[in-house]
Amino acid sequence: MTNLALTVNGERTAIGAVPVHTSALDWLRDRGLTGAKEGCAEGECGACSVLVARPGIDTPTEWTAVNACLLPIASLDGQEVITSEGLGTPAALHPVQEELAVRGGSQCGFCTPGFVCSMAAEYYRPGRSACAGDHEHGANGFDLHALSGNLCRCTGYRPIRDAAYALGSPGENDAFGARAAEPAPAAVATGMHSSEGEFIRPTTLDAALALLTDRPDAQVVAGCTDTGVQVNIFGSRPALTVAIDRLDELREFEVSAGEVRLGAALTLTEIERRLAGRVPLLSEVFPQFASRLIRNGATIGGNLGTGSPIGDLPPALLALDASLVLASRRGERVVPLADYFTGYRQTVKAADELIRTIVIPLPLAPMTAFHKIAKRRFDDISSVAIGYALDIRDGIVRDARIGLGGVAATPLRARDTEAALIGQPWTETTVRTVAAVMANEGTPMDDHRASSSYRSAMLGQSLLRFYFGGLDV
Ligand SMILES: Cc1cc2nc3c(=O)[nH]c(=O)nc-3n(C[C@H](O)[C@H](O)[C@H](O)COP(=O)(O)OP(=O)(O)OC[C@H]3O[C@@H](n4cnc5c(N)ncnc54)[C@H](O)[C@@H]3O)c2cc1C
Ligand code: FES
Ligand code: FES
């Protein structure tokens, strides 16, 4: 064990001799901070939500709500965490605690500390008050999606929403607001080991790649929204875990005349905020991807790193004709995303390679859309996902790229559908004919999410929805 430590509710606290895969949630609760709860241990309920001080986009630090059940405590070495206990005390409640209390937003209280932390992150979000009041934003700019990862089983959501919409703005003497004006803690080199294994956070890409070269068995982690579930639910205990989410080289963000370059370790929340609508197809994906809590941790590289056939980003990125920059000590190579997936959870990425950057060529196709078919509107995994990018001029389809997820062992391009569309007039007759082609794409399976026939039917329906939706616009 080494001298790992983090600041919890303002107090520097040694991590101590704990198993290397100990979650931040278990660690906090073992230290008496039992506000955060374990409801599911897989990122679904938000009862474990805490705030971490992350480098911000609009302020030097942003208080970011994350699922403490998914993060290994080792990943927070050198960082700052606030729990519900640190936000306020019974004698001096924080404004979000006060509003939840007076508006009846808590009954059994199991979920409340998690709601408090997610709500506090939104309370401090820079520029919140400038957001327009619509059915998902209060007059105070509060975005209800900030709570999309928090479940309450007994209060009902109206009093919770009332509390959120009643919040004012942080005052000048607000300590957490003042902290946000100072830089966030830097990522520190971390080495932790126990009989369970080893956790290493290298501080340069070169050092990370050297580790992967020497140890092909290493488990790379970024936001841990996928690997945390593997540890908690499926008992995964990698001998070596290598954290890459804070590597500067993996956090590039650039929009130039010819391309958009997104560092693999950027979280979905960061990309959503930084792009600010400049890639409309991705703007459609973000609100449908898990919850705000998950998007605050989940990285774009992690979504491609899983190799999952039901990830939401691959269909969109296939439609956008994206490529990946893969880096290893042997050098870098650029792989079109269409050539990246080779089989079920298999890709061309070698064990010693990291995804460094995702590159989207510009200009973007003029007509794009993302359709996610899932059992719930929010916080659910896709049964089928479809990304569209079409170029239609003078009523003729000049180019078409369609990415599909959930209908084969890998995400794939709907090549037959694309070929059937290109050169044809963009009319209802064409679309109805080609919808039948689209319904035959892939090799969908029956599973607990959907039957193969439902998946095929959804493909054909999706094209019709895209056509008729486009007419409305
Ligand atoms: C409650 C819940 C809801 C979810 N909902 C959705 C959803 O709606 N849509 C969806 O698509 N996914 C969803 N997911 C899955 C998950 O959040 C995403 O796949 C996410 O993008 C993973 O990113 P991460 O940074 O957390 O990856 P991690 O869990 O850290 O890593 C995942 C995998 O990617 C690899 N990896 C990470 N970064 C790199 C890199 N730079 N280079 C190479 N390999 C890398 C890791 O080695 C690991 O194998 C959900 C997960 C949970 C727990
Ligand atoms: S315990 Fe349910 S999200 Fe963490
Ligand atoms: S108050 Fe009981 S679960 Fe929310």
XYZ file of C-alpha atoms and ligand atoms in Angstrom:
534
model
C 0.000 0.000 0.000
C 1.133 3.549 -0.670
C -0.001 6.875 0.785
C -3.106 7.358 -1.333
C -5.553 9.995 -0.089
C -8.452 12.162 -1.168
C -10.305 15.133 0.267
C -13.738 14.135 1.545
C -16.060 16.914 2.680
C -13.038 19.181 3.087
C -10.898 16.717 5.053
C -7.901 14.966 3.599
C -8.459 11.265 4.242
C -6.055 8.381 3.647
C -7.488 5.623 1.473
C -5.798 3.059 3.698
C -5.297 -0.675 3.280
C -8.404 -1.747 1.375
C -8.817 -4.264 -1.452
C -7.898 -2.658 -4.745
C -11.377 -3.121 -6.277
C -13.179 -1.428 -3.361
C -15.806 0.938 -4.742
C -15.901 4.581 -3.675
C -19.372 3.855 -2.243
C -18.222 1.021 0.027
C -15.194 3.030 1.080
C -17.258 6.091 2.032
C -19.838 4.033 3.902
C -17.104 2.163 5.802
C -15.931 5.579 7.021
C -19.361 6.373 8.454
C -20.605 8.436 5.518
C -23.716 6.324 5.082
C -25.879 8.920 3.319
C -24.991 7.448 -0.062
C -26.710 4.070 -0.419
C -26.345 0.949 -2.489
C -29.611 0.394 -4.324
C -28.389 -1.611 -7.291
C -24.558 -1.437 -7.573
C -24.900 -1.106 -11.345
C -25.520 2.552 -12.091
C -29.295 2.299 -12.383
C -30.698 3.968 -9.248
C -28.480 6.929 -8.273
C -28.792 6.237 -4.521
C -24.967 6.277 -4.425
C -24.557 9.687 -6.104
C -21.741 11.913 -4.788
C -20.049 15.055 -6.123
C -16.494 15.140 -7.456
C -14.489 18.255 -8.336
C -13.721 17.924 -12.049
C -11.983 20.326 -14.435
C -14.822 22.463 -15.771
C -15.767 23.830 -19.161
C -17.131 27.206 -18.074
C -15.524 27.437 -14.623
C -12.147 26.035 -13.492
C -13.918 23.374 -11.416
C -17.352 21.859 -11.865
C -19.087 19.845 -9.186
C -19.982 16.698 -11.086
C -22.397 14.057 -9.810
C -21.243 10.477 -10.350
C -22.281 6.969 -9.322
C -19.961 6.096 -6.418
C -20.886 2.399 -6.764
C -19.101 2.152 -10.114
C -15.867 4.000 -9.321
C -12.956 2.240 -7.634
C -11.796 4.351 -4.687
C -8.255 4.163 -6.095
C -9.439 6.228 -9.073
C -10.145 9.145 -6.695
C -6.597 9.381 -5.319
C -5.752 13.092 -5.032
C -9.336 14.174 -5.830
C -12.054 16.010 -3.906
C -15.400 14.453 -3.055
C -18.481 15.922 -1.393
C -21.207 13.684 -0.016
C -24.661 14.707 1.152
C -23.227 14.981 4.687
C -20.695 17.541 3.451
C -23.231 19.722 1.666
C -25.138 20.724 4.787
C -25.935 19.783 8.363
C -29.302 19.399 10.118
C -28.702 22.823 11.661
C -27.624 24.445 8.395
C -29.194 22.642 5.467
C -27.892 23.198 1.957
C -30.510 24.907 -0.286
C -31.252 21.622 -2.119
C -31.741 19.806 1.190
C -33.923 22.619 2.454
C -36.142 22.607 -0.639
C -36.489 18.809 -0.636
C -37.473 18.924 3.035
C -40.020 21.739 2.878
C -41.657 20.510 -0.337
C -42.121 16.926 0.851
C -39.498 15.528 -1.539
C -38.432 12.763 0.832
C -40.370 9.997 2.564
C -38.328 6.898 3.522
C -35.207 8.881 2.599
C -33.294 6.000 0.989
C -32.911 7.812 -2.316
C -32.677 11.336 -0.885
C -28.894 11.757 -0.411
C -28.447 10.653 -4.037
C -31.069 13.141 -5.240
C -29.409 15.813 -3.093
C -26.042 15.301 -4.804
C -27.451 15.156 -8.363
C -29.564 18.218 -7.607
C -26.603 20.085 -6.122
C -24.524 19.459 -9.267
C -27.299 21.023 -11.347
C -27.707 23.862 -8.803
C -24.048 24.793 -9.408
C -24.051 24.201 -13.184
C -22.587 27.316 -14.803
C -25.127 29.152 -16.937
C -28.076 27.210 -15.489
C -30.244 30.235 -14.922
C -29.921 31.223 -18.603
C -31.680 28.005 -19.756
C -35.196 28.579 -21.015
C -38.156 27.300 -19.035
C -39.793 24.467 -21.035
C -41.466 21.264 -19.875
C -38.096 19.812 -18.858
C -36.531 23.025 -17.458
C -37.841 25.080 -14.599
C -38.108 28.860 -14.737
C -34.816 28.733 -12.781
C -33.207 26.811 -15.679
C -33.044 23.568 -13.690
C -32.691 20.700 -16.179
C -34.781 17.750 -14.976
C -32.478 15.417 -16.932
C -29.955 16.065 -14.150
C -32.125 13.690 -12.102
C -32.704 11.077 -14.820
C -30.343 8.628 -13.086
C -32.051 8.886 -9.677
C -34.960 6.641 -8.755
C -37.415 7.166 -5.916
C -39.757 4.348 -4.980
C -42.058 6.097 -2.528
C -42.277 9.894 -2.680
C -43.343 10.357 -6.269
C -41.478 12.743 -8.494
C -43.692 15.845 -8.363
C -42.479 17.087 -4.960
C -38.905 16.392 -6.050
C -39.460 18.409 -9.217
C -41.081 21.169 -7.163
C -37.952 21.314 -4.981
C -35.694 21.467 -8.045
C -37.731 24.235 -9.669
C -37.825 26.261 -6.427
C -34.048 26.579 -6.176
C -32.476 30.004 -6.458
C -28.855 30.685 -7.435
C -25.810 30.146 -5.220
C -25.039 33.226 -3.149
C -21.734 35.093 -3.182
C -20.647 33.446 0.067
C -21.505 29.931 -1.065
C -18.405 27.839 -0.302
C -18.997 25.311 -3.092
C -19.598 28.076 -5.618
C -16.356 29.740 -4.503
C -14.482 26.431 -4.789
C -15.619 26.142 -8.414
C -13.678 29.314 -9.223
C -10.411 27.581 -8.240
C -8.664 24.922 -10.358
C -9.772 21.309 -10.018
C -7.347 18.813 -8.488
C -4.870 17.520 -11.053
C -4.775 13.815 -11.846
C -2.015 12.221 -9.816
C 0.150 9.192 -10.548
C -1.407 6.389 -8.538
C -0.158 2.952 -7.680
C -2.205 0.811 -5.339
C -2.047 -2.908 -4.725
C -3.644 -5.496 -2.511
C -4.016 -9.261 -2.647
C -6.794 -8.636 -5.232
C -4.504 -6.961 -7.743
C -3.034 -3.639 -8.731
C -4.425 -0.251 -9.812
C -2.176 2.138 -11.719
C -2.934 5.636 -13.007
C -0.092 6.660 -15.333
C 0.224 10.367 -16.067
C 1.390 10.172 -19.683
C 0.129 8.295 -22.716
C 3.596 6.890 -23.254
C 3.663 5.416 -19.742
C 0.173 3.939 -20.248
C 1.168 2.370 -23.565
C 4.364 0.966 -22.025
C 2.247 -0.735 -19.345
C -0.086 -2.220 -21.951
C 2.915 -3.490 -23.941
C 4.372 -5.233 -20.877
C 1.060 -6.476 -19.501
C -1.372 -7.649 -22.197
C -3.684 -8.835 -19.377
C -4.195 -5.251 -18.122
C -7.789 -4.012 -17.830
C -7.995 -0.451 -19.142
C -10.644 1.690 -17.445
C -11.951 5.179 -18.216
C -15.305 6.183 -16.675
C -15.841 2.651 -15.240
C -19.552 2.698 -16.136
C -19.111 -0.627 -17.891
C -16.192 -2.137 -15.954
C -17.717 -1.114 -12.589
C -20.727 -3.310 -13.380
C -18.357 -6.162 -14.267
C -16.654 -5.814 -10.878
C -19.821 -5.425 -8.797
C -22.221 -7.810 -10.496
C -20.062 -10.303 -12.371
C -17.180 -10.590 -9.887
C -14.484 -9.420 -12.287
C -11.183 -8.916 -10.423
C -8.506 -7.938 -12.962
C -4.942 -8.429 -11.716
C -3.986 -5.049 -13.181
C -6.301 -2.080 -13.772
C -4.923 0.880 -15.735
C -6.851 4.190 -15.538
C -6.579 6.351 -18.646
C -9.451 8.832 -18.240
C -7.329 11.799 -17.144
C -4.569 11.479 -19.774
C -4.260 14.846 -21.555
C -3.356 13.092 -24.813
C -6.754 11.349 -24.767
C -8.718 14.525 -24.038
C -8.286 16.465 -27.261
C -11.256 18.521 -28.509
C -10.975 20.302 -31.823
C -13.386 21.466 -34.484
C -11.592 22.583 -37.662
C -12.802 23.238 -41.199
C -12.314 19.602 -42.203
C -13.033 17.520 -39.112
C -14.138 17.185 -35.511
C -11.584 15.471 -33.257
C -12.875 14.032 -29.987
C -10.430 12.623 -27.431
C -11.421 9.111 -26.376
C -11.377 10.024 -22.677
C -13.867 12.891 -22.985
C -17.097 12.085 -21.196
C -20.391 12.272 -23.019
C -21.380 15.250 -20.869
C -18.182 17.068 -21.842
C -18.696 16.328 -25.542
C -22.348 17.381 -25.405
C -21.439 20.677 -23.728
C -18.371 21.393 -25.884
C -20.049 20.577 -29.208
C -23.091 22.637 -28.189
C -25.203 21.335 -31.065
C -22.546 21.488 -33.788
C -23.088 17.791 -34.647
C -26.905 17.518 -34.643
C -26.858 13.713 -34.944
C -24.863 13.420 -31.699
C -27.143 16.000 -30.064
C -29.968 13.529 -30.635
C -27.985 10.658 -29.073
C -26.900 12.303 -25.811
C -30.277 12.728 -24.079
C -31.176 9.138 -24.977
C -27.906 7.687 -23.646
C -28.343 6.341 -20.099
C -28.720 9.143 -17.554
C -26.869 12.348 -16.678
C -25.096 10.482 -13.862
C -23.790 7.858 -16.293
C -22.962 10.420 -19.008
C -20.874 12.338 -16.453
C -18.586 9.283 -16.270
C -19.023 7.396 -19.538
C -16.434 8.217 -22.194
C -16.741 8.014 -25.962
C -13.675 5.732 -26.059
C -15.247 3.447 -23.472
C -18.395 3.077 -25.576
C -16.295 1.889 -28.524
C -13.852 0.009 -26.266
C -16.573 -2.381 -25.079
C -17.080 -3.553 -28.684
C -20.746 -3.960 -27.769
C -23.264 -4.504 -30.586
C -25.839 -2.422 -28.688
C -23.800 0.667 -27.810
C -25.565 3.865 -28.856
C -22.629 5.741 -30.301
C -21.530 3.251 -33.004
C -24.683 3.578 -35.180
C -24.418 7.385 -35.004
C -20.660 7.435 -35.608
C -21.003 4.961 -38.515
C -23.518 7.307 -40.124
C -21.069 10.170 -39.545
C -18.310 8.139 -41.289
C -16.057 8.408 -38.226
C -12.562 6.953 -37.896
C -10.559 5.983 -34.834
C -6.942 6.812 -34.082
C -5.451 3.772 -32.332
C -2.200 4.365 -30.443
C 0.418 1.905 -29.224
C 4.152 1.980 -28.657
C 4.425 0.737 -32.243
C 2.892 4.019 -33.463
C -0.540 5.256 -34.461
C -2.962 4.022 -37.101
C -6.272 5.325 -38.345
C -9.096 2.799 -38.696
C -12.480 3.632 -40.229
C -15.159 2.738 -37.666
C -16.831 0.620 -40.379
C -13.728 -1.676 -40.254
C -13.280 -1.608 -36.466
C -15.776 -4.258 -35.303
C -14.868 -7.812 -36.307
C -17.219 -10.034 -34.262
C -19.247 -10.179 -31.065
C -17.362 -7.804 -28.706
C -14.304 -8.217 -30.960
C -12.475 -5.410 -32.700
C -9.264 -4.811 -34.649
C -7.789 -3.061 -31.575
C -4.792 -5.017 -30.243
C -4.237 -5.525 -26.502
C -1.396 -2.984 -26.498
C -3.474 -0.300 -28.242
C -5.655 2.476 -26.882
C -8.293 4.427 -28.736
C -6.807 7.898 -28.725
C -9.168 10.041 -30.820
C -12.434 9.742 -32.735
C -12.431 11.764 -35.959
C -15.639 12.912 -37.681
C -15.141 14.342 -41.181
C -16.788 17.642 -42.136
C -18.979 18.861 -43.722
C -21.746 16.855 -42.133
C -24.562 15.372 -44.194
C -27.496 17.812 -44.229
C -30.176 15.341 -43.027
C -29.423 13.311 -39.936
C -31.378 11.510 -37.244
C -30.925 9.002 -34.443
C -33.627 6.521 -33.499
C -33.311 4.470 -30.326
C -35.869 1.755 -29.748
C -35.835 0.721 -26.083
C -38.333 -0.279 -23.430
C -38.000 3.050 -21.588
C -37.454 6.530 -22.954
C -34.525 7.257 -20.610
C -31.860 5.190 -18.894
C -32.283 2.067 -20.955
C -30.146 0.018 -23.315
C -31.201 -0.076 -26.984
C -33.043 -2.982 -28.515
C -32.310 -1.376 -31.882
C -30.515 1.875 -32.684
C -30.240 3.580 -36.059
C -28.147 6.556 -37.148
C -28.983 8.322 -40.434
C -26.919 10.721 -42.519
C -28.430 11.536 -45.927
C -27.556 14.042 -48.598
C -30.661 14.872 -50.619
C -30.454 17.516 -53.314
C -33.131 18.442 -55.879
C -35.302 15.706 -54.415
C -32.757 12.942 -55.205
C -30.796 10.941 -52.632
C -27.165 11.725 -53.552
C -25.550 9.913 -50.627
C -26.738 7.809 -47.707
C -24.981 6.371 -44.679
C -27.019 4.393 -42.170
C -25.513 2.842 -39.023
C -27.304 0.051 -37.170
C -26.988 -1.358 -33.658
C -28.741 -4.298 -32.028
C -29.400 -6.281 -35.211
C -26.193 -8.324 -35.541
C -23.139 -9.443 -33.569
C -21.558 -6.070 -34.372
C -22.772 -2.574 -35.189
C -22.885 -2.323 -38.990
C -23.677 -0.148 -41.990
C -27.000 -0.824 -43.712
C -25.259 -1.249 -47.062
C -28.194 -2.740 -48.999
C -30.503 0.028 -47.819
C -27.949 2.692 -48.672
C -27.497 1.248 -52.187
C -31.258 1.049 -52.677
C -31.680 4.712 -51.714
C -28.807 6.364 -53.580
C -29.929 7.886 -56.880
C -33.626 7.486 -56.071
C -36.160 10.290 -55.607
C -36.805 10.961 -51.893
C -40.499 10.120 -52.028
C -42.938 8.073 -50.028
C -42.951 5.423 -52.780
C -39.166 5.059 -52.615
C -39.137 4.991 -48.835
C -41.909 2.379 -48.598
C -40.040 0.142 -51.092
C -36.666 0.609 -49.387
C -38.159 0.084 -45.907
C -38.651 -3.558 -46.915
C -34.940 -3.759 -47.784
C -34.017 -2.172 -44.481
C -36.159 -4.665 -42.547
C -33.893 -7.399 -43.909
C -30.605 -5.834 -42.782
C -28.460 -7.688 -40.255
C -29.130 -10.972 -38.516
C -31.211 -9.959 -35.501
C -31.615 -12.357 -32.585
C -34.266 -13.052 -29.984
C -33.237 -12.028 -26.476
C -34.747 -10.587 -23.295
C -34.896 -7.109 -24.850
C -36.722 -7.939 -28.090
C -37.519 -10.681 -30.586
C -35.735 -10.879 -33.926
C -39.003 -10.163 -35.776
C -39.633 -7.054 -33.639
C -36.126 -5.814 -34.368
C -36.606 -6.319 -38.129
C -39.983 -4.597 -38.021
C -38.454 -1.653 -36.151
C -35.801 -1.206 -38.866
C -38.414 -0.782 -41.585
C -40.571 1.463 -39.396
C -37.581 3.619 -38.582
C -37.016 4.565 -42.210
C -40.665 5.578 -42.537
C -40.406 7.605 -39.338
C -37.286 9.315 -40.648
C -39.059 10.207 -43.897
C -42.278 11.481 -42.357
C -40.394 13.231 -39.515
C -38.257 14.995 -42.146
C -41.386 16.241 -43.919
C -42.576 17.863 -40.689
C -39.353 19.792 -40.251
C -26.932 2.185 -15.920
C -26.193 2.147 -17.223
C -26.811 2.607 -18.367
C -26.141 2.562 -19.580
N -26.797 3.023 -20.681
C -26.162 3.004 -21.872
C -26.824 3.508 -23.031
O -27.948 4.017 -22.963
N -26.168 3.427 -24.213
C -24.925 2.873 -24.322
O -24.370 2.833 -25.405
N -24.261 2.422 -23.233
C -24.846 2.467 -22.019
N -24.190 1.996 -20.911
C -22.846 1.407 -21.050
C -21.670 2.361 -20.724
O -22.081 3.451 -19.942
C -21.018 2.909 -21.990
O -20.558 1.859 -22.805
C -19.880 3.892 -21.728
O -19.624 4.670 -22.877
C -18.588 3.214 -21.292
O -17.607 4.223 -21.093
P -16.634 4.198 -19.837
O -15.690 5.313 -19.990
O -17.407 4.157 -18.583
O -15.895 2.801 -20.077
P -15.234 1.812 -19.030
O -16.281 1.090 -18.265
O -14.171 2.493 -18.261
O -14.550 0.810 -20.081
C -15.362 0.048 -20.965
C -14.449 -0.757 -21.912
O -13.816 0.111 -22.838
C -12.403 -0.021 -22.755
N -11.843 1.319 -22.959
C -12.177 2.456 -22.317
N -11.517 3.504 -22.845
C -10.715 2.999 -23.812
C -9.777 3.584 -24.714
N -9.532 4.901 -24.756
N -9.138 2.766 -25.570
C -9.394 1.430 -25.577
N -10.271 0.829 -24.755
C -10.929 1.613 -23.889
C -12.127 -0.617 -21.392
O -10.926 -1.354 -21.393
C -13.331 -1.505 -21.180
O -13.140 -2.741 -21.813
C -24.826 2.043 -19.673
C -24.183 1.608 -18.499
C -24.856 1.658 -17.292
C -24.151 1.195 -16.051
S -26.154 1.900 -6.171
Fe -27.618 2.174 -7.743
S -26.567 3.549 -9.060
Fe -25.097 3.091 -7.579
S -38.032 8.700 -0.480
Fe -38.190 6.550 -0.358
S -37.225 5.861 -2.178
Fe -37.312 7.982 -2.396
